[in-house]
PDB file of N, CA and C in Angstrom:
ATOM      1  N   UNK A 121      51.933 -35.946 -49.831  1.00 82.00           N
ATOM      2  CA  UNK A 121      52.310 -36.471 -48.538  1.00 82.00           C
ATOM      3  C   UNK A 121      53.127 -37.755 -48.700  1.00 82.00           C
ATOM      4  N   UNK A 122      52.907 -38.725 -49.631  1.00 85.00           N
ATOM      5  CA  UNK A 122      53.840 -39.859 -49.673  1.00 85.00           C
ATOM      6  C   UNK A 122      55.059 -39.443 -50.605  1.00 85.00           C
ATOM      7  N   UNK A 123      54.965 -38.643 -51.246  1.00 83.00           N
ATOM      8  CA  UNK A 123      56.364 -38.017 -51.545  1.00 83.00           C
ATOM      9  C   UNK A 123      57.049 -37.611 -50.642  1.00 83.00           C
ATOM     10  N   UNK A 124      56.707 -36.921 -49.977  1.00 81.00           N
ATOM     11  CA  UNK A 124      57.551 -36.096 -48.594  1.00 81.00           C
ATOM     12  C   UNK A 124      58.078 -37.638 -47.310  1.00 81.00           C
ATOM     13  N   UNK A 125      57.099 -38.386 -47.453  1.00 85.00           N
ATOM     14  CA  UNK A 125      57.467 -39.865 -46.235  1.00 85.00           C
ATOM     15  C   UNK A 125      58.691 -40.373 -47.337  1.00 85.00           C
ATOM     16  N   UNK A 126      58.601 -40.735 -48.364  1.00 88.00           N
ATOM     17  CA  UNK A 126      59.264 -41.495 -48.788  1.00 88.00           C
ATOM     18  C   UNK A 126      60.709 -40.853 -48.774  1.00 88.00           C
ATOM     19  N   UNK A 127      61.004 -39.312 -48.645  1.00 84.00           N
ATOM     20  CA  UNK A 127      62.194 -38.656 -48.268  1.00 84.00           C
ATOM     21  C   UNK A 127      62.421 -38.326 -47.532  1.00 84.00           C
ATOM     22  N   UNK A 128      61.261 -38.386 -46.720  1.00 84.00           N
ATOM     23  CA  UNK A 128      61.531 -38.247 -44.903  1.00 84.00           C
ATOM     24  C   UNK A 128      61.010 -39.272 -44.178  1.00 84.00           C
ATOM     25  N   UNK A 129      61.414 -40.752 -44.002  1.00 88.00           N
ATOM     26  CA  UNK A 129      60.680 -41.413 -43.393  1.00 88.00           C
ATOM     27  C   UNK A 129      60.230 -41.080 -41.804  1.00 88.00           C
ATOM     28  N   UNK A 130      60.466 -40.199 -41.196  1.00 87.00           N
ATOM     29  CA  UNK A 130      60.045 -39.033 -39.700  1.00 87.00           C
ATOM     30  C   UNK A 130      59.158 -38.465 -39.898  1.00 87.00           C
ATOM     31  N   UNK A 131      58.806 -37.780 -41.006  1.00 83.00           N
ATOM     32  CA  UNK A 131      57.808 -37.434 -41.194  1.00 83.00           C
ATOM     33  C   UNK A 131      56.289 -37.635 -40.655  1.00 83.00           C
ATOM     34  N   UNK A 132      55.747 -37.125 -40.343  1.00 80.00           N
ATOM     35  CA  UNK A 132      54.076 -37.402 -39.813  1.00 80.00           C
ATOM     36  C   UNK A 132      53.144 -37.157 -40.587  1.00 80.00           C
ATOM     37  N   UNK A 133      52.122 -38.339 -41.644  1.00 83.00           N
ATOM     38  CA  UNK A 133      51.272 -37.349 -42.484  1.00 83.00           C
ATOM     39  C   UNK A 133      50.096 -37.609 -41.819  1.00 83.00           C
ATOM     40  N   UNK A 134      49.243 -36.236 -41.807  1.00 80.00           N
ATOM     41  CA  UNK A 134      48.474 -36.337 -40.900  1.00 80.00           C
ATOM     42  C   UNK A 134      47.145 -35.733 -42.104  1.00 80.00           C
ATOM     43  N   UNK A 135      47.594 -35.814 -43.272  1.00 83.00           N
ATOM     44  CA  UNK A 135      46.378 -35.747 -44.291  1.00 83.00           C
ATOM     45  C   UNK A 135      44.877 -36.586 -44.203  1.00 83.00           C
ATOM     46  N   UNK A 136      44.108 -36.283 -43.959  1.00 87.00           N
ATOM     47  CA  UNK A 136      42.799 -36.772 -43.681  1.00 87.00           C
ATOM     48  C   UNK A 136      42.363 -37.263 -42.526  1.00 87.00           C
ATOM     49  N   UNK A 137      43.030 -36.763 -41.492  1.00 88.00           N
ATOM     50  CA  UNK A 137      42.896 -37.495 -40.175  1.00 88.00           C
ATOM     51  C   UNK A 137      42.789 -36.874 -39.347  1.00 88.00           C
ATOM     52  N   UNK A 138      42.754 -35.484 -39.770  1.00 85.00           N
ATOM     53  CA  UNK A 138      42.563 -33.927 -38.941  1.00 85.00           C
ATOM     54  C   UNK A 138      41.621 -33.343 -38.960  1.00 85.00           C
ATOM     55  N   UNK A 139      41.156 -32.142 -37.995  1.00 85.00           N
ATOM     56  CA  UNK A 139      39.930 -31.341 -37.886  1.00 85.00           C
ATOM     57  C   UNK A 139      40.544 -29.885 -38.229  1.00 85.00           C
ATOM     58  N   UNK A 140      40.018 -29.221 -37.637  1.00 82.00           N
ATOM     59  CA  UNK A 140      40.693 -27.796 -37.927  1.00 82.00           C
ATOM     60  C   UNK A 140      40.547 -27.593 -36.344  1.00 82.00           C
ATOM     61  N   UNK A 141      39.654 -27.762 -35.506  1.00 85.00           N
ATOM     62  CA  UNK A 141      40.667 -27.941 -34.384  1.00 85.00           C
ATOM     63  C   UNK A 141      41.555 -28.976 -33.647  1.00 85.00           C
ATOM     64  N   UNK A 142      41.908 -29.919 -34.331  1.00 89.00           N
ATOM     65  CA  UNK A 142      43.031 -30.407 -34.016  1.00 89.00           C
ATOM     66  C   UNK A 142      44.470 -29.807 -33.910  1.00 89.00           C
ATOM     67  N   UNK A 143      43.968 -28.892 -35.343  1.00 86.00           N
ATOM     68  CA  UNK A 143      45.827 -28.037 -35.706  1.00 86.00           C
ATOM     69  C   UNK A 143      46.004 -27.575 -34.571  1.00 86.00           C
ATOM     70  N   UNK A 144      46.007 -26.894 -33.659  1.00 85.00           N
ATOM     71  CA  UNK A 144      46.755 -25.995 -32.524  1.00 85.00           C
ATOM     72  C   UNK A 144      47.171 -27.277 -31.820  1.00 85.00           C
ATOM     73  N   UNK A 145      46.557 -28.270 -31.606  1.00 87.00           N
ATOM     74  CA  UNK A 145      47.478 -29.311 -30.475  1.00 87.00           C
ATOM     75  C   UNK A 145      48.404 -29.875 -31.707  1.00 87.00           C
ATOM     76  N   UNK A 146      48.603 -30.156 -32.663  1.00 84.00           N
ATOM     77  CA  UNK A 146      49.162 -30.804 -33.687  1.00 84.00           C
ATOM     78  C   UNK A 146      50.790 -29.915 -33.815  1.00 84.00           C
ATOM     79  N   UNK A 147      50.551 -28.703 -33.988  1.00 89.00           N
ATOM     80  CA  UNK A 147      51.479 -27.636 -33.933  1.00 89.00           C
ATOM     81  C   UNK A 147      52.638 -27.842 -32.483  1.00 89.00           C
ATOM     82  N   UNK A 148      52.034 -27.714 -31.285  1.00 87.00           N
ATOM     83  CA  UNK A 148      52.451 -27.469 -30.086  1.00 87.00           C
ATOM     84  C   UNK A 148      53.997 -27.736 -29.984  1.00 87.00           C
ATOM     85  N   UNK A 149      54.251 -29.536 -30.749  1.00 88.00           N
ATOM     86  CA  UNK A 149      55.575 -30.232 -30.657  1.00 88.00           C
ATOM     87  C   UNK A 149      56.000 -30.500 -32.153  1.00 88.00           C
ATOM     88  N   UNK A 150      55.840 -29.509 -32.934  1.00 89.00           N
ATOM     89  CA  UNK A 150      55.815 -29.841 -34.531  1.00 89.00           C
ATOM     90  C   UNK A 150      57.585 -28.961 -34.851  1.00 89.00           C
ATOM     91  N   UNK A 151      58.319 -29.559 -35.364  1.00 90.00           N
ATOM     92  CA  UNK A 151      59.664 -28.891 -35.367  1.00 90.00           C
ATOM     93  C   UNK A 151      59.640 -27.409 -36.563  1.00 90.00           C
ATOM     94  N   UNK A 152      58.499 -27.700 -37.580  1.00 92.00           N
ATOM     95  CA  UNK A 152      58.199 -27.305 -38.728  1.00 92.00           C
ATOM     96  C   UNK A 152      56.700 -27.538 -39.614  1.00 92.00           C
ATOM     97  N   UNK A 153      56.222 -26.417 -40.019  1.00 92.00           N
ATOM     98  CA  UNK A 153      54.737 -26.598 -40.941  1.00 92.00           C
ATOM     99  C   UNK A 153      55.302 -26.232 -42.198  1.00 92.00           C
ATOM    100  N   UNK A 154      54.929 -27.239 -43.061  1.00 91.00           N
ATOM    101  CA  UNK A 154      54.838 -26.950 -44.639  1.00 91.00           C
ATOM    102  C   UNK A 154      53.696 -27.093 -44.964  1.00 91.00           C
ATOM    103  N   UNK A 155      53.102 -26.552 -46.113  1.00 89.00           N
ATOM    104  CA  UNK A 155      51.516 -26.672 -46.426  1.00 89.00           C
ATOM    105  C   UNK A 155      51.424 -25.570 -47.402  1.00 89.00           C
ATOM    106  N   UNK A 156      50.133 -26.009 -48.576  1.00 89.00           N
ATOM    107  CA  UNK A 156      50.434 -25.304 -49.581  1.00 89.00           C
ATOM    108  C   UNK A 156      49.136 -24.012 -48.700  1.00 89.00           C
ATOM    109  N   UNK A 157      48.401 -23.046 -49.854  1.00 87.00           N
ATOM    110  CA  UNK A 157      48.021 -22.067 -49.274  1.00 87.00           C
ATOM    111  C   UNK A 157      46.554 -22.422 -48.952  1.00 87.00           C
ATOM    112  N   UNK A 158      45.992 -23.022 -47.597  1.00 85.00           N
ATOM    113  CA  UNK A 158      44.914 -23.530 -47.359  1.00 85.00           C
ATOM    114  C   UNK A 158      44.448 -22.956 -46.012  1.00 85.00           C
ATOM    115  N   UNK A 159      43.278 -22.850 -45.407  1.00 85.00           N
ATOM    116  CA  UNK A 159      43.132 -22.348 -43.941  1.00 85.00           C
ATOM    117  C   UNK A 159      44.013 -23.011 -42.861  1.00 85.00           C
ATOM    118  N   UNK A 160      44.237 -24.204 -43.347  1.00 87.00           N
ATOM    119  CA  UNK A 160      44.871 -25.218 -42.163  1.00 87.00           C
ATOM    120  C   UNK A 160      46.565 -25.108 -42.215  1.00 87.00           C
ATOM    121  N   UNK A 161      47.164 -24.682 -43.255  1.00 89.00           N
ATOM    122  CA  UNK A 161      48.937 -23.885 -43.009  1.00 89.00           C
ATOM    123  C   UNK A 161      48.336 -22.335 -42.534  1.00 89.00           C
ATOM    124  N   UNK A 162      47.227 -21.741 -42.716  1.00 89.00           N
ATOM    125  CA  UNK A 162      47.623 -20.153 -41.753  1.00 89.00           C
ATOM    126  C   UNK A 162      46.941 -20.802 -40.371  1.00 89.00           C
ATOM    127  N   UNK A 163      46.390 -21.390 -39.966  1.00 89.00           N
ATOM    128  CA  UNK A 163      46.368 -21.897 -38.449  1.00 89.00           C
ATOM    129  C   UNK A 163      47.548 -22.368 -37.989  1.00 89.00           C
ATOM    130  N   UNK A 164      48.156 -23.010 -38.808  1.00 90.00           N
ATOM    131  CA  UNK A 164      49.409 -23.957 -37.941  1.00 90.00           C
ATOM    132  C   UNK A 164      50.204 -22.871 -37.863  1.00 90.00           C
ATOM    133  N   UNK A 165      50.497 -21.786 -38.887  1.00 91.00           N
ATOM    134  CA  UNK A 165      51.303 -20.956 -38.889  1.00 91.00           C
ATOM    135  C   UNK A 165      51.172 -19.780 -37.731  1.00 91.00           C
ATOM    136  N   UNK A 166      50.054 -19.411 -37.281  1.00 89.00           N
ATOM    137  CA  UNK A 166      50.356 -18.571 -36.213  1.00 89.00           C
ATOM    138  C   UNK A 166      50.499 -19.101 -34.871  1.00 89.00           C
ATOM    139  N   UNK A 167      51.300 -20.210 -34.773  1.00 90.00           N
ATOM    140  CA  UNK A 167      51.651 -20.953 -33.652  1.00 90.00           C
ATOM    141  C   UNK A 167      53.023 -20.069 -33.353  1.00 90.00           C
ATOM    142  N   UNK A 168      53.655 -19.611 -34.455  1.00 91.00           N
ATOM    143  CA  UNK A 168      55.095 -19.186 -34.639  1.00 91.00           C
ATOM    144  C   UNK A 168      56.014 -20.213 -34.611  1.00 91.00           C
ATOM    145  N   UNK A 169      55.949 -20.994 -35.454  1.00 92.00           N
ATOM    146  CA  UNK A 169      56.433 -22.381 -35.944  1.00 92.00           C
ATOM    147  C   UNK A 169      57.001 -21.714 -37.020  1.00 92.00           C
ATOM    148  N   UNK A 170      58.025 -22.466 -37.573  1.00 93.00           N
ATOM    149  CA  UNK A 170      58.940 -21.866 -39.008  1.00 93.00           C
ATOM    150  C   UNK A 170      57.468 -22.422 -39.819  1.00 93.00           C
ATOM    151  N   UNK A 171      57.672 -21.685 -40.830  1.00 93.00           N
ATOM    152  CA  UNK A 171      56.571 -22.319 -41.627  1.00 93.00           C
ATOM    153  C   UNK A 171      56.723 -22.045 -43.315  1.00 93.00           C
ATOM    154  N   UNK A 172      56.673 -22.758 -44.002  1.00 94.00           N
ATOM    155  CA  UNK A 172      56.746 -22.424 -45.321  1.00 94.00           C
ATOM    156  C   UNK A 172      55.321 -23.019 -46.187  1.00 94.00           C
ATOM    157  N   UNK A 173      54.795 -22.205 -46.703  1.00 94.00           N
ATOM    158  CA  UNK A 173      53.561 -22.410 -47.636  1.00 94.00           C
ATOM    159  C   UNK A 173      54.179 -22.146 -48.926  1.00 94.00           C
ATOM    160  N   UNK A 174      53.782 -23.265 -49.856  1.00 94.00           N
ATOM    161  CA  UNK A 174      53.800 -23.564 -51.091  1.00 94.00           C
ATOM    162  C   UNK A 174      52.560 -22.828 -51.523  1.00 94.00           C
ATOM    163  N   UNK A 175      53.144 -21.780 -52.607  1.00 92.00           N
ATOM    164  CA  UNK A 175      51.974 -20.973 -53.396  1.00 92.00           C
ATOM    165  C   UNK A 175      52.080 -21.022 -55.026  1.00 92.00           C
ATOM    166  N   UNK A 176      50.778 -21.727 -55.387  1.00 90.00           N
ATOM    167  CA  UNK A 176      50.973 -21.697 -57.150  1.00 90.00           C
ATOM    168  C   UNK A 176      50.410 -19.904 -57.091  1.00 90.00           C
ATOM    169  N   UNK A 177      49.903 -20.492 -58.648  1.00 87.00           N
ATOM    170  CA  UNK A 177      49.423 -19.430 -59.674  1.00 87.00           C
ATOM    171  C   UNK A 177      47.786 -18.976 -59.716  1.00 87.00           C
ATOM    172  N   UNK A 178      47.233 -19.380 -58.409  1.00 83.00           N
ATOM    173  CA  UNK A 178      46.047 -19.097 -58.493  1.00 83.00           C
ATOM    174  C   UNK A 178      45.059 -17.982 -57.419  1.00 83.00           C
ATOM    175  N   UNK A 179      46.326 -17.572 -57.160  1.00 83.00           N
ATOM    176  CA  UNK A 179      46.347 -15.854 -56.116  1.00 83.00           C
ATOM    177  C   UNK A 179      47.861 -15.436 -55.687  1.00 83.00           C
ATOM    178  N   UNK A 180      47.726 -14.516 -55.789  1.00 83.00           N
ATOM    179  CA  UNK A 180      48.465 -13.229 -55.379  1.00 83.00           C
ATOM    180  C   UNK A 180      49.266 -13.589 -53.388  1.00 83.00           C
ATOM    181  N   UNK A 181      50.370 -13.916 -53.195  1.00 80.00           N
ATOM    182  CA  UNK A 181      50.989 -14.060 -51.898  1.00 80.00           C
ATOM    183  C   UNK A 181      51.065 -12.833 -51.433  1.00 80.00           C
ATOM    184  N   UNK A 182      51.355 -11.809 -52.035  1.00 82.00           N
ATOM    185  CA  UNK A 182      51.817 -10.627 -51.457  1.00 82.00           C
ATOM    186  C   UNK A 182      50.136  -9.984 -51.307  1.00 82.00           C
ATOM    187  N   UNK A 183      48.875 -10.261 -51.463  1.00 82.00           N
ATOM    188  CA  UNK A 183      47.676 -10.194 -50.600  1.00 82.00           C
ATOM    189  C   UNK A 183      47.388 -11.150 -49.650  1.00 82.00           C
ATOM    190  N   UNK A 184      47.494 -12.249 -49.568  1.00 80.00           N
ATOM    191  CA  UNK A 184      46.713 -13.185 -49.148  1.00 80.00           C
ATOM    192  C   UNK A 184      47.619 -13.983 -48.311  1.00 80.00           C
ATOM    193  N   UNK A 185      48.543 -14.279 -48.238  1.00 84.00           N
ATOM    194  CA  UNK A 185      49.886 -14.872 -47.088  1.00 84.00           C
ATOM    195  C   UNK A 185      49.811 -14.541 -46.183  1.00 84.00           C
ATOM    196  N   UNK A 186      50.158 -15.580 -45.136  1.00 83.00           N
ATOM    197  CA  UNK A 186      50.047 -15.484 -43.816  1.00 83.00           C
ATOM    198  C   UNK A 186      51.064 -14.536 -43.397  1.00 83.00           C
ATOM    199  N   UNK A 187      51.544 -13.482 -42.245  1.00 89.00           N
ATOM    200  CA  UNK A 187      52.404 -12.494 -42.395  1.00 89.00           C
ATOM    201  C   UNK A 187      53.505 -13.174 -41.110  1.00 89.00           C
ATOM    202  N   UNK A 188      54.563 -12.920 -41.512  1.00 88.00           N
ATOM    203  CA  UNK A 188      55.321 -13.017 -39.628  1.00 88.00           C
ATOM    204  C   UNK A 188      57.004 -13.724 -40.346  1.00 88.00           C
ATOM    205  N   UNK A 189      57.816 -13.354 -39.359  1.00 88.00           N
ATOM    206  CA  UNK A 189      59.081 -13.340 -39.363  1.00 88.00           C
ATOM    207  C   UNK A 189      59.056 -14.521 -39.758  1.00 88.00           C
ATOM    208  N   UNK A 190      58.516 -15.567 -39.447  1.00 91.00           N
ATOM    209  CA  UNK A 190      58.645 -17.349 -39.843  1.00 91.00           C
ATOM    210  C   UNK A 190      57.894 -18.078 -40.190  1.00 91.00           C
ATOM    211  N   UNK A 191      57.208 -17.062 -41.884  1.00 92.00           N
ATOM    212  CA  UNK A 191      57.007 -17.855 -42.562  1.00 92.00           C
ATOM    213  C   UNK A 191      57.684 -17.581 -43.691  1.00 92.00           C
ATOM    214  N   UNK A 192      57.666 -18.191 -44.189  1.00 91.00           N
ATOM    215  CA  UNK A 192      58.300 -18.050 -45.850  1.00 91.00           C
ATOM    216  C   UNK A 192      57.285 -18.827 -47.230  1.00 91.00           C
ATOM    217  N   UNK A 193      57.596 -17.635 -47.918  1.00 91.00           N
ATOM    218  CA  UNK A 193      56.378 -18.072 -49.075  1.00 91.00           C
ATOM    219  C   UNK A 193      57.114 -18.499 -50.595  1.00 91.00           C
ATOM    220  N   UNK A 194      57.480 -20.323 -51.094  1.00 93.00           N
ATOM    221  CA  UNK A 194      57.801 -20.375 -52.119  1.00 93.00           C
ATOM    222  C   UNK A 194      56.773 -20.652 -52.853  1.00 93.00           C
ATOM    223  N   UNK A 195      57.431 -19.757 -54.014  1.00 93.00           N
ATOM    224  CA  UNK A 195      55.573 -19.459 -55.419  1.00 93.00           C
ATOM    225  C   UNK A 195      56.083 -20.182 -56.504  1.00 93.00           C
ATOM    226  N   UNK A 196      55.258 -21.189 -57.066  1.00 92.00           N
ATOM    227  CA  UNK A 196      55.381 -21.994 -58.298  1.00 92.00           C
ATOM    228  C   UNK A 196      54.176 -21.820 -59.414  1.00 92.00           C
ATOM    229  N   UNK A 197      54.281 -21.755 -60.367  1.00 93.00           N
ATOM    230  CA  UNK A 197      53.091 -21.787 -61.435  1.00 93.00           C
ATOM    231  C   UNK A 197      52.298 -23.118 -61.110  1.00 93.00           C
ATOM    232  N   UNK A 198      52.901 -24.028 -61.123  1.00 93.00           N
ATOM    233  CA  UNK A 198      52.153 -25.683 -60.621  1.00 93.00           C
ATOM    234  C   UNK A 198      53.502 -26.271 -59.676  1.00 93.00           C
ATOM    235  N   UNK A 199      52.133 -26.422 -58.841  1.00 91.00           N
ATOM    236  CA  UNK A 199      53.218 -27.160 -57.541  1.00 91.00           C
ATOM    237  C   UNK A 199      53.885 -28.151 -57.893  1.00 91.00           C
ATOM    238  N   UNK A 200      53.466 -29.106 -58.285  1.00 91.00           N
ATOM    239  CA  UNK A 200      54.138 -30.331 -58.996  1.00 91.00           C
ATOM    240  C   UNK A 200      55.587 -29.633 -59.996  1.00 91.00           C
ATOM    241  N   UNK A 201      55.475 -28.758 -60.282  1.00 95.00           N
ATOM    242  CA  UNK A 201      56.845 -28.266 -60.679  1.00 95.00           C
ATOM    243  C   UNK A 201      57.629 -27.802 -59.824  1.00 95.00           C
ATOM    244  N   UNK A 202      57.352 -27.842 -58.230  1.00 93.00           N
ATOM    245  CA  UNK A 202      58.571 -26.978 -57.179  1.00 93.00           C
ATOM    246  C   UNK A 202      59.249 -28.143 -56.834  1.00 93.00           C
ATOM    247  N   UNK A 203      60.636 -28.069 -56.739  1.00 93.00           N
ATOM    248  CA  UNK A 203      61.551 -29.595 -56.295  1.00 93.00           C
ATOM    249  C   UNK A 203      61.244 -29.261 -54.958  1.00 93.00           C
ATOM    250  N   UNK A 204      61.445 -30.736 -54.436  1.00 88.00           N
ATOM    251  CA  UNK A 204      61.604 -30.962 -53.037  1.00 88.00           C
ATOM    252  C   UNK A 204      62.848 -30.455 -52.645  1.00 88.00           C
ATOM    253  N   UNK A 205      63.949 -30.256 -53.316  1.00 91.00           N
ATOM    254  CA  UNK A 205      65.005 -30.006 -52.999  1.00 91.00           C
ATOM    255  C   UNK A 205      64.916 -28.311 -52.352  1.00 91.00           C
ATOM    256  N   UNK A 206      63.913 -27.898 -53.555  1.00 93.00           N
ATOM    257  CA  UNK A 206      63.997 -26.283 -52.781  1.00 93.00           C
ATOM    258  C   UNK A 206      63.240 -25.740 -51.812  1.00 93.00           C
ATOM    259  N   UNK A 207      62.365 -26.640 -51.500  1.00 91.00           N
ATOM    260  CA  UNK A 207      61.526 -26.758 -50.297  1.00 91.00           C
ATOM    261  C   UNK A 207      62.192 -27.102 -49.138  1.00 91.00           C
ATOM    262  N   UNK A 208      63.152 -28.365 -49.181  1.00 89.00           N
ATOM    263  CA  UNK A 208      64.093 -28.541 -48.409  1.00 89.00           C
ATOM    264  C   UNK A 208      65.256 -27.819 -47.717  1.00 89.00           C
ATOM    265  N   UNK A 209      65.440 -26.956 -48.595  1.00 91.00           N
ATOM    266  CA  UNK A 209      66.704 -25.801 -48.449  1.00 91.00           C
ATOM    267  C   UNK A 209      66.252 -24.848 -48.030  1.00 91.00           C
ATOM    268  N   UNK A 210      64.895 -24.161 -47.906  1.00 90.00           N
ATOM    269  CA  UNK A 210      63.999 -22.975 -47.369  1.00 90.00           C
ATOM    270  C   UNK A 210      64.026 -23.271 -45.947  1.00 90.00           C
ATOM    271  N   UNK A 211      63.566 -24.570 -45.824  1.00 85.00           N
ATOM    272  CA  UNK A 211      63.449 -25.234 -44.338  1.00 85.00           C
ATOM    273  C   UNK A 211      64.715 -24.884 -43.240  1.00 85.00           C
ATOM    274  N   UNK A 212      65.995 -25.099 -44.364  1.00 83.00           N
ATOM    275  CA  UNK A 212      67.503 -24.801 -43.409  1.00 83.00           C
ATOM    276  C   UNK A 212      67.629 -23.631 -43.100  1.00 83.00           C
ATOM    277  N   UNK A 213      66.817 -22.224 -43.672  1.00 79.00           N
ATOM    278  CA  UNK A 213      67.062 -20.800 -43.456  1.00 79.00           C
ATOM    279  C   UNK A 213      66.082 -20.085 -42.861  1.00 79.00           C
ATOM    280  N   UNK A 214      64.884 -21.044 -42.054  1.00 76.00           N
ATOM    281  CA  UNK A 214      63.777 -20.587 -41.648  1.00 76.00           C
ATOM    282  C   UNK A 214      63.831 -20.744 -40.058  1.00 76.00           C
TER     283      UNK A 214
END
């Protein structure tokens, strides 16, 4: 999350300050959800928000991914190895 502020100072991090029902009001005015593969990106995601989930190496996307025209699933062996850059560029085609 302070990686992502420090390249997006707009950004909103809302890491530790949330419920799980908070997400649906959180979503409502959200331009975009990124989030790696956790219960709280497939909640935000069936808002029908563009959405992209970051998926390592520790399950299978093509079982377990949230399904729908707008999301998009980039898969990394370790997240810390996916650039922001290509996270960024998913965002422009979603």
């Amino acid at each position: 999350a302070a990686e992502i502020q420090k390249r997006c100072p707009q950004a909103c991090d809302m890491t530790k300050k949330t419920s799980l029902l908070d997400i649906g009001h959180l979503t409502k005015d959200a331009v975009a959800i990124i989030g790696n593969d956790t219960g709280p990106t497939y909640f935000a995601s069936a808002s029908g928000k563009p959405t992209i989930v970051l998926w390592s190496n520790y399950s299978d996307p093509q079982i377990h991914a949230p399904r729908g025209k707008h999301i998009q699933v980039l898969q990394q062996d370790d997240l810390k190895d996916l650039p922001v850059e290509r996270v960024a560029a998913s965002l422009k085609h979603i």
